[in-house]
Structure formats: structure tokens, C-alpha cells
CSV table of C-alpha atoms in Angstrom, one decimal:
chain,number,residue,atom,x,y,z
A,1,TYR,CA,28.3,-6.7,0.0
A,2,PHE,CA,25.9,-9.4,-1.2
A,3,ALA,CA,28.3,-10.3,-4.0
A,4,MET,CA,31.1,-10.6,-1.5
A,5,ALA,CA,28.9,-12.8,0.7
A,6,VAL,CA,28.4,-15.3,-2.1
A,7,GLU,CA,32.1,-15.2,-2.9
A,8,SER,CA,31.7,-13.7,-6.3
A,9,ASP,CA,34.6,-11.9,-8.0
A,10,ASP,CA,32.0,-9.7,-9.7
A,11,ARG,CA,31.3,-6.9,-7.1
A,12,GLN,CA,28.5,-5.6,-9.3
A,13,LEU,CA,26.8,-9.0,-9.5
A,14,PHE,CA,23.4,-7.8,-8.4
A,15,ASP,CA,23.5,-4.3,-9.9
A,16,ASP,CA,21.5,-5.1,-13.0
A,17,PHE,CA,18.7,-6.6,-10.9
A,18,PHE,CA,18.2,-3.4,-8.9
A,19,LYS,CA,18.0,-0.6,-11.5
A,20,ASP,CA,14.3,0.0,-10.7
A,21,PRO,CA,13.7,-1.9,-7.4
A,22,SER,CA,10.4,-2.4,-5.8
A,23,THR,CA,10.1,-1.1,-2.3
A,24,PHE,CA,7.2,-1.5,0.1
A,25,VAL,CA,6.6,-0.3,3.7
A,26,ARG,CA,3.9,-1.8,5.9
A,27,LEU,CA,2.6,-0.3,9.2
A,28,LEU,CA,1.8,-3.3,11.4
A,29,HIS,CA,-0.3,-3.4,14.6
A,30,TYR,CA,-0.5,-6.4,16.8
A,31,SER,CA,-3.2,-6.5,19.5
A,32,SER,CA,-2.4,-7.1,23.2
A,33,GLU,CA,-4.2,-10.5,23.1
A,34,PRO,CA,-1.7,-13.0,24.5
A,35,SER,CA,-0.4,-15.6,22.1
A,36,SER,CA,-0.7,-19.3,22.8
A,37,PRO,CA,1.3,-21.3,20.2
A,38,GLU,CA,-0.1,-24.6,21.7
A,39,GLU,CA,-3.6,-23.4,20.8
A,40,GLY,CA,-2.5,-21.9,17.4
A,41,ILE,CA,-2.9,-18.3,18.6
A,42,PHE,CA,-0.2,-16.0,17.3
A,43,ALA,CA,0.2,-12.3,16.8
A,44,CYS,CA,1.6,-13.3,13.5
A,45,GLY,CA,2.2,-16.9,12.4
A,46,ALA,CA,5.5,-18.3,11.1
A,47,HIS,CA,6.5,-17.1,7.6
A,48,SER,CA,9.4,-15.9,5.6
A,49,ASP,CA,9.5,-12.7,3.5
A,50,TYR,CA,9.1,-13.1,-0.2
A,51,GLY,CA,11.6,-10.7,-1.5
A,52,MET,CA,15.4,-9.9,-1.2
A,53,ILE,CA,15.8,-8.3,2.1
A,54,THR,CA,13.6,-6.8,4.9
A,55,LEU,CA,14.6,-4.1,7.3
A,56,LEU,CA,12.3,-4.1,10.4
A,57,LEU,CA,11.9,-1.3,12.9
A,58,THR,CA,10.0,-2.3,16.0
A,59,ASP,CA,8.5,-0.3,18.9
A,60,GLY,CA,10.6,-1.8,21.7
A,61,ASN,CA,8.1,-4.5,22.7
A,62,PRO,CA,9.2,-8.1,22.7
A,63,GLY,CA,7.6,-10.8,20.7
A,64,LEU,CA,9.6,-11.3,17.5
A,65,GLN,CA,11.1,-14.8,17.2
A,66,VAL,CA,13.3,-16.4,14.5
A,67,ARG,CA,13.4,-20.2,13.8
A,68,LEU,CA,16.8,-21.8,13.8
A,69,ASN,CA,17.8,-24.6,11.5
A,70,ASN,CA,17.1,-27.1,14.4
A,71,GLU,CA,13.5,-25.9,14.4
A,72,ASN,CA,13.9,-24.2,17.8
A,73,TRP,CA,12.6,-20.6,18.2
A,74,ILE,CA,14.7,-17.8,19.7
A,75,ASP,CA,13.6,-14.4,20.9
A,76,ILE,CA,15.0,-11.4,19.1
A,77,PRO,CA,15.2,-8.8,21.9
A,78,PRO,CA,14.2,-5.3,20.8
A,79,ARG,CA,16.9,-2.7,20.7
A,80,LYS,CA,16.1,1.0,20.6
A,81,GLY,CA,17.1,2.5,17.3
A,82,ALA,CA,18.2,-0.8,15.8
A,83,PHE,CA,16.8,-2.6,12.7
A,84,VAL,CA,16.3,-6.3,12.3
A,85,VAL,CA,17.5,-7.5,8.9
A,86,ASN,CA,15.8,-10.5,7.4
A,87,ILE,CA,17.0,-12.4,4.3
A,88,GLY,CA,14.1,-13.1,1.9
A,89,ASP,CA,13.1,-15.9,-0.3
A,90,MET,CA,14.6,-14.4,-3.5
A,91,PHE,CA,18.1,-14.3,-2.0
A,92,GLU,CA,17.7,-17.9,-0.9
A,93,ARG,CA,16.8,-18.8,-4.5
A,94,TRP,CA,19.7,-16.8,-5.9
A,95,THR,CA,22.2,-18.5,-3.5
A,96,ASN,CA,20.7,-22.0,-3.9
A,97,GLY,CA,20.0,-22.1,-0.2
A,98,LYS,CA,23.4,-21.0,0.9
A,99,PHE,CA,21.6,-18.1,2.6
A,100,ARG,CA,18.3,-19.1,4.0
A,101,SER,CA,15.2,-17.0,4.1
A,102,THR,CA,14.5,-16.0,7.7
A,103,VAL,CA,11.5,-17.8,9.1
A,104,HIS,CA,10.0,-15.7,11.8
A,105,ARG,CA,6.8,-15.1,13.9
A,106,VAL,CA,5.4,-12.8,16.5
A,107,LEU,CA,4.1,-13.8,19.9
A,108,THR,CA,2.4,-11.4,22.3
A,109,PRO,CA,3.5,-12.1,25.9
A,110,ARG,CA,0.9,-13.1,28.5
A,111,VAL,CA,1.1,-9.6,30.0
A,112,GLY,CA,1.7,-7.8,26.7
A,113,ASN,CA,1.1,-4.4,25.2
A,114,GLU,CA,-0.1,-3.6,21.7
A,115,ARG,CA,2.9,-3.9,19.4
A,116,TYR,CA,3.8,-1.9,16.3
A,117,SER,CA,6.4,-2.6,13.7
A,118,VAL,CA,7.4,-1.1,10.4
A,119,PRO,CA,8.9,-3.5,7.8
A,120,PHE,CA,10.6,-2.1,4.7
A,121,PHE,CA,10.8,-4.6,1.9
A,122,PHE,CA,13.5,-4.2,-0.7
A,123,GLU,CA,12.9,-6.2,-3.9
A,124,PRO,CA,14.6,-6.6,-7.2
A,125,ASP,CA,13.2,-5.1,-10.4
A,126,PHE,CA,9.9,-6.6,-11.2
A,127,ASP,CA,11.2,-8.3,-14.4
A,128,ALA,CA,14.6,-9.4,-12.8
A,129,LEU,CA,15.3,-13.1,-13.4
A,130,VAL,CA,15.9,-14.8,-10.1
A,131,LYS,CA,17.8,-18.0,-10.8
A,132,CYS,CA,20.6,-19.8,-9.1
A,133,LEU,CA,23.9,-17.9,-9.4
A,134,ASP,CA,26.7,-19.7,-11.1
A,135,VAL,CA,28.9,-19.3,-8.0
A,136,CYS,CA,26.2,-21.1,-5.9
A,137,CYS,CA,25.7,-24.3,-7.9
A,138,SER,CA,27.8,-27.0,-9.3
A,139,GLU,CA,27.4,-30.5,-10.7
A,140,ASP,CA,27.3,-31.8,-7.1
A,141,ASN,CA,25.0,-29.0,-6.0
A,142,PRO,CA,22.5,-28.3,-8.9
A,143,PRO,CA,19.9,-25.5,-8.6
A,144,LYS,CA,17.2,-26.3,-6.1
A,145,PHE,CA,14.7,-23.7,-7.4
A,146,PRO,CA,13.4,-23.1,-10.9
A,147,PRO,CA,14.1,-19.6,-12.4
A,148,VAL,CA,11.4,-17.1,-12.0
A,149,THR,CA,11.1,-13.3,-12.4
A,150,ALA,CA,11.0,-11.3,-9.2
A,151,GLY,CA,7.5,-10.0,-10.0
A,152,GLN,CA,6.1,-13.4,-10.8
A,153,HIS,CA,7.5,-14.8,-7.6
A,154,LEU,CA,5.9,-12.0,-5.6
A,155,LEU,CA,2.5,-12.5,-7.4
A,156,ASN,CA,2.7,-16.3,-6.8
A,157,MET,CA,3.4,-15.8,-3.1
A,158,TYR,CA,0.7,-13.1,-2.6
A,159,GLY,CA,-1.7,-15.4,-4.4
A,160,LYS,CA,-1.0,-18.2,-2.0
A,161,THR,CA,-1.1,-16.0,1.0
A,162,HIS,CA,-4.4,-14.3,0.1
A,163,ALA,CA,-6.0,-17.3,-1.7
A,164,ASP,CA,-9.0,-17.3,0.7
A,165,PHE,CA,-9.5,-13.6,0.3
A,166,CYS,CA,-9.4,-13.8,-3.5
A,167,HIS,CA,-11.9,-16.7,-3.5
A,168,SER,CA,-14.1,-14.9,-1.0
A,169,ALA,CA,-14.2,-11.8,-3.1
A,170,GLU,CA,-15.0,-13.8,-6.3
A,171,ASP,CA,-17.8,-15.7,-4.4
A,172,LYS,CA,-19.4,-12.3,-3.4
A,173,SER,CA,-19.2,-10.9,-6.9
A,174,THR,CA,-21.1,-13.9,-8.3
A,175,ASN,CA,-24.0,-13.7,-5.8
């Protein structure tokens, strides 16, 4: 279906990139402390997922928001038994921005409960080359992102996300 979405005639366009995909599941807990975006307090701050696609199962509590292109945030109401599907950074790179990575955040309401969610991350093979697809670029629309392997992209993003943690651990090991 992804090949059809990018209007490729090759229905197996992505098959070679997912022979040995990486998959990750996280069990997330958010406290009942109310969020206050004006004060910079979030259950989880704004971010996009690094990989190809994320399937998210939530516990029925509200709080998930998605940012629209106009920079406004909309609530994603929980639905029993339904999954939220987020496009990740790698699909945005492959499609040259035709499909945008979903920027999202979590806010805990003023009278909130603890919140749980279970995201399932589906990523290409670690050594898959993520570069703009021929059907998504042209002379008038050149590639917006440099080619990178899926694994290197994930390592780069984890390094940025956890830079303080890494430096903190290095500092402790030298003392």
C-alpha cells in the first residue's frame, strides 16, 4: 500500500528494504501531573518518530495531540480497540516530504489520570538505504534529505535525543 500511496508502478517498491526489519515495542507510563504547555510542562513533548511507521495502542485516556501543517494542535480522541498510525521520519525522507512525519505530543488534562500507551515501531532493515524515491523527486523537486541507512538514521536520532544522558554517563565514568 505504501508503493501505491507514492504512485509507483512497482508494487514491491519497499520489499527489499524490509527483509529483516527492526521492530520495537515500548511500554509508556505518563503521570497524572497536569500539563501546562504555557509553562513548558508536558506529559511528553512534541516530537516525530524516527522510523517508518508507528502503531500506537492507548488506554482510553485523552491527551494525544497531533500538530497540523498550520502549527495548530488537534486532540486525537481515544477509541477502544483502535490503533493510532503515525508516519515516521524515514517515510518522509523516502517520499521527499510528500508524506510528512507526524509531529505529536501528550498533554495530561487538569483532572487527569495516569496514562499508558504501547507504541510499536516498524523500521526498515538496519542497512537499508533511505534516499528519495525516483517517483518523489524531479528536476523541479530535488531531494530534500541526504541518503542515509536506516540504522545510521536511528543512531543519529537516538544520539541527539539522549545526548545529555550520554554526556552525563561519560562525565561520571571519568570522575
